[in-house]
Amino acid sequence: MIRVLVADDQAMVRTGFGMIIDAQPDMTLVGEAADGVEAVELARRLRPDVVLLDIRMPRMDGLEALRLLAGPGVADPVRVVVVTTFDLDEYVHQALRNGACGFLLKDSGPALLVEALRAAVSGDALISPSITVRLLAHLNPPAAPRPGEVGLSPRELEVVRLVARGATNAEIAARLFITVGTVKTHLGSVQTKLNTRNRVEIAAWAWERRLVG
């Protein structure tokens, strides 16, 4: 069972998410938090498989809670999917940098929410399709090495570009005529070379360097 903790300051939202989660045969709701402080405490105590985390909450906002649970330097990070009403660029960028395994808008619908939870557990990541290209395409490119300078092979670069377009492992395999296992091997190599932790950070890296048209 995928054990999920929901953190949102609105009781109705928590109830709604809980109903969606408990309706899945492979998921269960293990806790609810009404603010960021409570979310961090419960996540550390209950060790859920995934935390659904709102951004705007009292006492501690979701971005700070995310940093404490999954940010750089956290020894045993918790998988976190950020769910919010606000799709501001600064929120998404900071969430990705703080280790989010996904970023969804609250109106994305139950199917996408469930897909994001399963993706997080399997090591993948999902960002609402309605905001992926707009947000990642407008990240400011940093002064950083080009792909060849970090040792990415041509095939790894193809995989990176498809990841940045939101393709799943199965879709990448079909597109490149390789097995899903080979895709996972390439992704593991890419994460090592780029020092990224998941496919969300790989996608952000690619968009920052204008590798995706």
JSON list of N, CA, C and O in Angstrom, two decimals, residues 106-138:
[
{"chain": "A", "resi": 106, "resn": "LYS", "atom": "N", "xyz": [-4.53, 22.28, -7.89]},
{"chain": "A", "resi": 106, "resn": "LYS", "atom": "CA", "xyz": [-5.62, 21.59, -7.19]},
{"chain": "A", "resi": 106, "resn": "LYS", "atom": "C", "xyz": [-6.78, 21.24, -8.11]},
{"chain": "A", "resi": 106, "resn": "LYS", "atom": "O", "xyz": [-7.57, 20.35, -7.80]},
{"chain": "A", "resi": 107, "resn": "ASP", "atom": "N", "xyz": [-6.88, 21.92, -9.26]},
{"chain": "A", "resi": 107, "resn": "ASP", "atom": "CA", "xyz": [-7.97, 21.60, -10.18]},
{"chain": "A", "resi": 107, "resn": "ASP", "atom": "C", "xyz": [-7.53, 20.60, -11.26]},
{"chain": "A", "resi": 107, "resn": "ASP", "atom": "O", "xyz": [-8.19, 20.44, -12.28]},
{"chain": "A", "resi": 108, "resn": "SER", "atom": "N", "xyz": [-6.41, 19.91, -11.03]},
{"chain": "A", "resi": 108, "resn": "SER", "atom": "CA", "xyz": [-5.91, 18.97, -12.02]},
{"chain": "A", "resi": 108, "resn": "SER", "atom": "C", "xyz": [-6.80, 17.74, -12.16]},
{"chain": "A", "resi": 108, "resn": "SER", "atom": "O", "xyz": [-6.78, 17.06, -13.19]},
{"chain": "A", "resi": 109, "resn": "GLY", "atom": "N", "xyz": [-7.55, 17.41, -11.11]},
{"chain": "A", "resi": 109, "resn": "GLY", "atom": "CA", "xyz": [-8.45, 16.27, -11.17]},
{"chain": "A", "resi": 109, "resn": "GLY", "atom": "C", "xyz": [-7.90, 15.05, -10.47]},
{"chain": "A", "resi": 109, "resn": "GLY", "atom": "O", "xyz": [-6.69, 14.90, -10.30]},
{"chain": "A", "resi": 110, "resn": "PRO", "atom": "N", "xyz": [-8.81, 14.15, -10.05]},
{"chain": "A", "resi": 110, "resn": "PRO", "atom": "CA", "xyz": [-8.40, 12.95, -9.30]},
{"chain": "A", "resi": 110, "resn": "PRO", "atom": "C", "xyz": [-7.42, 12.05, -10.04]},
{"chain": "A", "resi": 110, "resn": "PRO", "atom": "O", "xyz": [-6.49, 11.52, -9.44]},
{"chain": "A", "resi": 111, "resn": "ALA", "atom": "N", "xyz": [-7.62, 11.85, -11.34]},
{"chain": "A", "resi": 111, "resn": "ALA", "atom": "CA", "xyz": [-6.77, 10.92, -12.10]},
{"chain": "A", "resi": 111, "resn": "ALA", "atom": "C", "xyz": [-5.32, 11.37, -12.09]},
{"chain": "A", "resi": 111, "resn": "ALA", "atom": "O", "xyz": [-4.40, 10.56, -11.88]},
{"chain": "A", "resi": 112, "resn": "LEU", "atom": "N", "xyz": [-5.09, 12.67, -12.29]},
{"chain": "A", "resi": 112, "resn": "LEU", "atom": "CA", "xyz": [-3.73, 13.18, -12.30]},
{"chain": "A", "resi": 112, "resn": "LEU", "atom": "C", "xyz": [-3.11, 13.14, -10.91]},
{"chain": "A", "resi": 112, "resn": "LEU", "atom": "O", "xyz": [-1.91, 12.87, -10.76]},
{"chain": "A", "resi": 113, "resn": "LEU", "atom": "N", "xyz": [-3.93, 13.38, -9.90]},
{"chain": "A", "resi": 113, "resn": "LEU", "atom": "CA", "xyz": [-3.43, 13.32, -8.53]},
{"chain": "A", "resi": 113, "resn": "LEU", "atom": "C", "xyz": [-2.94, 11.91, -8.20]},
{"chain": "A", "resi": 113, "resn": "LEU", "atom": "O", "xyz": [-1.84, 11.73, -7.66]},
{"chain": "A", "resi": 114, "resn": "VAL", "atom": "N", "xyz": [-3.73, 10.92, -8.53]},
{"chain": "A", "resi": 114, "resn": "VAL", "atom": "CA", "xyz": [-3.36, 9.53, -8.28]},
{"chain": "A", "resi": 114, "resn": "VAL", "atom": "C", "xyz": [-2.11, 9.15, -9.08]},
{"chain": "A", "resi": 114, "resn": "VAL", "atom": "O", "xyz": [-1.21, 8.48, -8.58]},
{"chain": "A", "resi": 115, "resn": "GLU", "atom": "N", "xyz": [-2.06, 9.60, -10.33]},
{"chain": "A", "resi": 115, "resn": "GLU", "atom": "CA", "xyz": [-0.90, 9.32, -11.17]},
{"chain": "A", "resi": 115, "resn": "GLU", "atom": "C", "xyz": [0.37, 9.93, -10.57]},
{"chain": "A", "resi": 115, "resn": "GLU", "atom": "O", "xyz": [1.44, 9.30, -10.59]},
{"chain": "A", "resi": 116, "resn": "ALA", "atom": "N", "xyz": [0.26, 11.13, -10.02]},
{"chain": "A", "resi": 116, "resn": "ALA", "atom": "CA", "xyz": [1.42, 11.80, -9.43]},
{"chain": "A", "resi": 116, "resn": "ALA", "atom": "C", "xyz": [1.92, 11.05, -8.19]},
{"chain": "A", "resi": 116, "resn": "ALA", "atom": "O", "xyz": [3.12, 10.93, -7.97]},
{"chain": "A", "resi": 117, "resn": "LEU", "atom": "N", "xyz": [1.00, 10.53, -7.38]},
{"chain": "A", "resi": 117, "resn": "LEU", "atom": "CA", "xyz": [1.39, 9.77, -6.20]},
{"chain": "A", "resi": 117, "resn": "LEU", "atom": "C", "xyz": [2.12, 8.50, -6.59]},
{"chain": "A", "resi": 117, "resn": "LEU", "atom": "O", "xyz": [3.16, 8.16, -6.02]},
{"chain": "A", "resi": 118, "resn": "ARG", "atom": "N", "xyz": [1.58, 7.79, -7.58]},
{"chain": "A", "resi": 118, "resn": "ARG", "atom": "CA", "xyz": [2.24, 6.55, -8.02]},
{"chain": "A", "resi": 118, "resn": "ARG", "atom": "C", "xyz": [3.59, 6.85, -8.66]},
{"chain": "A", "resi": 118, "resn": "ARG", "atom": "O", "xyz": [4.54, 6.08, -8.49]},
{"chain": "A", "resi": 119, "resn": "ALA", "atom": "N", "xyz": [3.67, 7.95, -9.40]},
{"chain": "A", "resi": 119, "resn": "ALA", "atom": "CA", "xyz": [4.94, 8.32, -10.04]},
{"chain": "A", "resi": 119, "resn": "ALA", "atom": "C", "xyz": [5.99, 8.62, -8.98]},
{"chain": "A", "resi": 119, "resn": "ALA", "atom": "O", "xyz": [7.15, 8.20, -9.10]},
{"chain": "A", "resi": 120, "resn": "ALA", "atom": "N", "xyz": [5.61, 9.33, -7.93]},
{"chain": "A", "resi": 120, "resn": "ALA", "atom": "CA", "xyz": [6.56, 9.67, -6.87]},
{"chain": "A", "resi": 120, "resn": "ALA", "atom": "C", "xyz": [7.13, 8.42, -6.22]},
{"chain": "A", "resi": 120, "resn": "ALA", "atom": "O", "xyz": [8.33, 8.32, -5.96]},
{"chain": "A", "resi": 121, "resn": "VAL", "atom": "N", "xyz": [6.26, 7.46, -5.94]},
{"chain": "A", "resi": 121, "resn": "VAL", "atom": "CA", "xyz": [6.69, 6.22, -5.28]},
{"chain": "A", "resi": 121, "resn": "VAL", "atom": "C", "xyz": [7.62, 5.41, -6.18]},
{"chain": "A", "resi": 121, "resn": "VAL", "atom": "O", "xyz": [8.57, 4.78, -5.71]},
{"chain": "A", "resi": 122, "resn": "SER", "atom": "N", "xyz": [7.38, 5.44, -7.49]},
{"chain": "A", "resi": 122, "resn": "SER", "atom": "CA", "xyz": [8.19, 4.65, -8.42]},
{"chain": "A", "resi": 122, "resn": "SER", "atom": "C", "xyz": [9.49, 5.35, -8.81]},
{"chain": "A", "resi": 122, "resn": "SER", "atom": "O", "xyz": [10.28, 4.81, -9.58]},
{"chain": "A", "resi": 123, "resn": "GLY", "atom": "N", "xyz": [9.70, 6.56, -8.27]},
{"chain": "A", "resi": 123, "resn": "GLY", "atom": "CA", "xyz": [10.93, 7.28, -8.58]},
{"chain": "A", "resi": 123, "resn": "GLY", "atom": "C", "xyz": [10.80, 8.24, -9.74]},
{"chain": "A", "resi": 123, "resn": "GLY", "atom": "O", "xyz": [11.77, 8.90, -10.13]},
{"chain": "A", "resi": 124, "resn": "ASP", "atom": "N", "xyz": [9.61, 8.34, -10.32]},
{"chain": "A", "resi": 124, "resn": "ASP", "atom": "CA", "xyz": [9.36, 9.29, -11.38]},
{"chain": "A", "resi": 124, "resn": "ASP", "atom": "C", "xyz": [8.81, 10.58, -10.77]},
{"chain": "A", "resi": 124, "resn": "ASP", "atom": "O", "xyz": [8.74, 10.72, -9.56]},
{"chain": "A", "resi": 125, "resn": "ALA", "atom": "N", "xyz": [8.41, 11.49, -11.64]},
{"chain": "A", "resi": 125, "resn": "ALA", "atom": "CA", "xyz": [7.83, 12.74, -11.15]},
{"chain": "A", "resi": 125, "resn": "ALA", "atom": "C", "xyz": [6.84, 13.26, -12.17]},
{"chain": "A", "resi": 125, "resn": "ALA", "atom": "O", "xyz": [6.95, 12.97, -13.36]},
{"chain": "A", "resi": 126, "resn": "LEU", "atom": "N", "xyz": [5.87, 14.02, -11.72]},
{"chain": "A", "resi": 126, "resn": "LEU", "atom": "CA", "xyz": [4.85, 14.53, -12.60]},
{"chain": "A", "resi": 126, "resn": "LEU", "atom": "C", "xyz": [4.56, 15.98, -12.26]},
{"chain": "A", "resi": 126, "resn": "LEU", "atom": "O", "xyz": [4.41, 16.34, -11.09]},
{"chain": "A", "resi": 127, "resn": "ILE", "atom": "N", "xyz": [4.49, 16.81, -13.30]},
{"chain": "A", "resi": 127, "resn": "ILE", "atom": "CA", "xyz": [4.11, 18.21, -13.16]},
{"chain": "A", "resi": 127, "resn": "ILE", "atom": "C", "xyz": [2.87, 18.43, -14.01]},
{"chain": "A", "resi": 127, "resn": "ILE", "atom": "O", "xyz": [2.77, 17.89, -15.11]},
{"chain": "A", "resi": 128, "resn": "SER", "atom": "N", "xyz": [1.91, 19.18, -13.51]},
{"chain": "A", "resi": 128, "resn": "SER", "atom": "CA", "xyz": [0.68, 19.42, -14.27]},
{"chain": "A", "resi": 128, "resn": "SER", "atom": "C", "xyz": [1.01, 19.82, -15.70]},
{"chain": "A", "resi": 128, "resn": "SER", "atom": "O", "xyz": [1.75, 20.78, -15.92]},
{"chain": "A", "resi": 129, "resn": "PRO", "atom": "N", "xyz": [0.48, 19.08, -16.68]},
{"chain": "A", "resi": 129, "resn": "PRO", "atom": "CA", "xyz": [0.78, 19.40, -18.08]},
{"chain": "A", "resi": 129, "resn": "PRO", "atom": "C", "xyz": [0.47, 20.84, -18.45]},
{"chain": "A", "resi": 129, "resn": "PRO", "atom": "O", "xyz": [1.14, 21.43, -19.30]},
{"chain": "A", "resi": 130, "resn": "SER", "atom": "N", "xyz": [-0.53, 21.42, -17.81]},
{"chain": "A", "resi": 130, "resn": "SER", "atom": "CA", "xyz": [-0.93, 22.79, -18.15]},
{"chain": "A", "resi": 130, "resn": "SER", "atom": "C", "xyz": [0.13, 23.82, -17.82]},
{"chain": "A", "resi": 130, "resn": "SER", "atom": "O", "xyz": [0.10, 24.95, -18.32]},
{"chain": "A", "resi": 131, "resn": "ILE", "atom": "N", "xyz": [1.08, 23.46, -16.95]},
{"chain": "A", "resi": 131, "resn": "ILE", "atom": "CA", "xyz": [2.09, 24.46, -16.57]},
{"chain": "A", "resi": 131, "resn": "ILE", "atom": "C", "xyz": [3.52, 24.03, -16.88]},
{"chain": "A", "resi": 131, "resn": "ILE", "atom": "O", "xyz": [4.44, 24.84, -16.80]},
{"chain": "A", "resi": 132, "resn": "THR", "atom": "N", "xyz": [3.73, 22.77, -17.27]},
{"chain": "A", "resi": 132, "resn": "THR", "atom": "CA", "xyz": [5.10, 22.26, -17.46]},
{"chain": "A", "resi": 132, "resn": "THR", "atom": "C", "xyz": [5.91, 23.11, -18.42]},
{"chain": "A", "resi": 132, "resn": "THR", "atom": "O", "xyz": [6.96, 23.66, -18.07]},
{"chain": "A", "resi": 133, "resn": "VAL", "atom": "N", "xyz": [5.44, 23.22, -19.65]},
{"chain": "A", "resi": 133, "resn": "VAL", "atom": "CA", "xyz": [6.22, 23.92, -20.67]},
{"chain": "A", "resi": 133, "resn": "VAL", "atom": "C", "xyz": [6.35, 25.39, -20.35]},
{"chain": "A", "resi": 133, "resn": "VAL", "atom": "O", "xyz": [7.43, 25.98, -20.43]},
{"chain": "A", "resi": 134, "resn": "ARG", "atom": "N", "xyz": [5.24, 26.04, -19.94]},
{"chain": "A", "resi": 134, "resn": "ARG", "atom": "CA", "xyz": [5.29, 27.47, -19.66]},
{"chain": "A", "resi": 134, "resn": "ARG", "atom": "C", "xyz": [6.29, 27.80, -18.57]},
{"chain": "A", "resi": 134, "resn": "ARG", "atom": "O", "xyz": [7.06, 28.74, -18.67]},
{"chain": "A", "resi": 135, "resn": "LEU", "atom": "N", "xyz": [6.28, 27.01, -17.50]},
{"chain": "A", "resi": 135, "resn": "LEU", "atom": "CA", "xyz": [7.14, 27.32, -16.37]},
{"chain": "A", "resi": 135, "resn": "LEU", "atom": "C", "xyz": [8.59, 26.97, -16.63]},
{"chain": "A", "resi": 135, "resn": "LEU", "atom": "O", "xyz": [9.49, 27.78, -16.40]},
{"chain": "A", "resi": 136, "resn": "LEU", "atom": "N", "xyz": [8.85, 25.76, -17.12]},
{"chain": "A", "resi": 136, "resn": "LEU", "atom": "CA", "xyz": [10.23, 25.34, -17.31]},
{"chain": "A", "resi": 136, "resn": "LEU", "atom": "C", "xyz": [10.90, 26.08, -18.46]},
{"chain": "A", "resi": 136, "resn": "LEU", "atom": "O", "xyz": [12.09, 26.37, -18.43]},
{"chain": "A", "resi": 137, "resn": "ALA", "atom": "N", "xyz": [10.14, 26.42, -19.49]},
{"chain": "A", "resi": 137, "resn": "ALA", "atom": "CA", "xyz": [10.72, 27.09, -20.65]},
{"chain": "A", "resi": 137, "resn": "ALA", "atom": "C", "xyz": [11.17, 28.51, -20.32]},
{"chain": "A", "resi": 137, "resn": "ALA", "atom": "O", "xyz": [12.02, 29.08, -21.02]},
{"chain": "A", "resi": 138, "resn": "HIS", "atom": "N", "xyz": [10.64, 29.09, -19.25]},
{"chain": "A", "resi": 138, "resn": "HIS", "atom": "CA", "xyz": [10.99, 30.46, -18.90]},
{"chain": "A", "resi": 138, "resn": "HIS", "atom": "C", "xyz": [12.00, 30.57, -17.77]},
{"chain": "A", "resi": 138, "resn": "HIS", "atom": "O", "xyz": [12.27, 31.66, -17.27]}
]
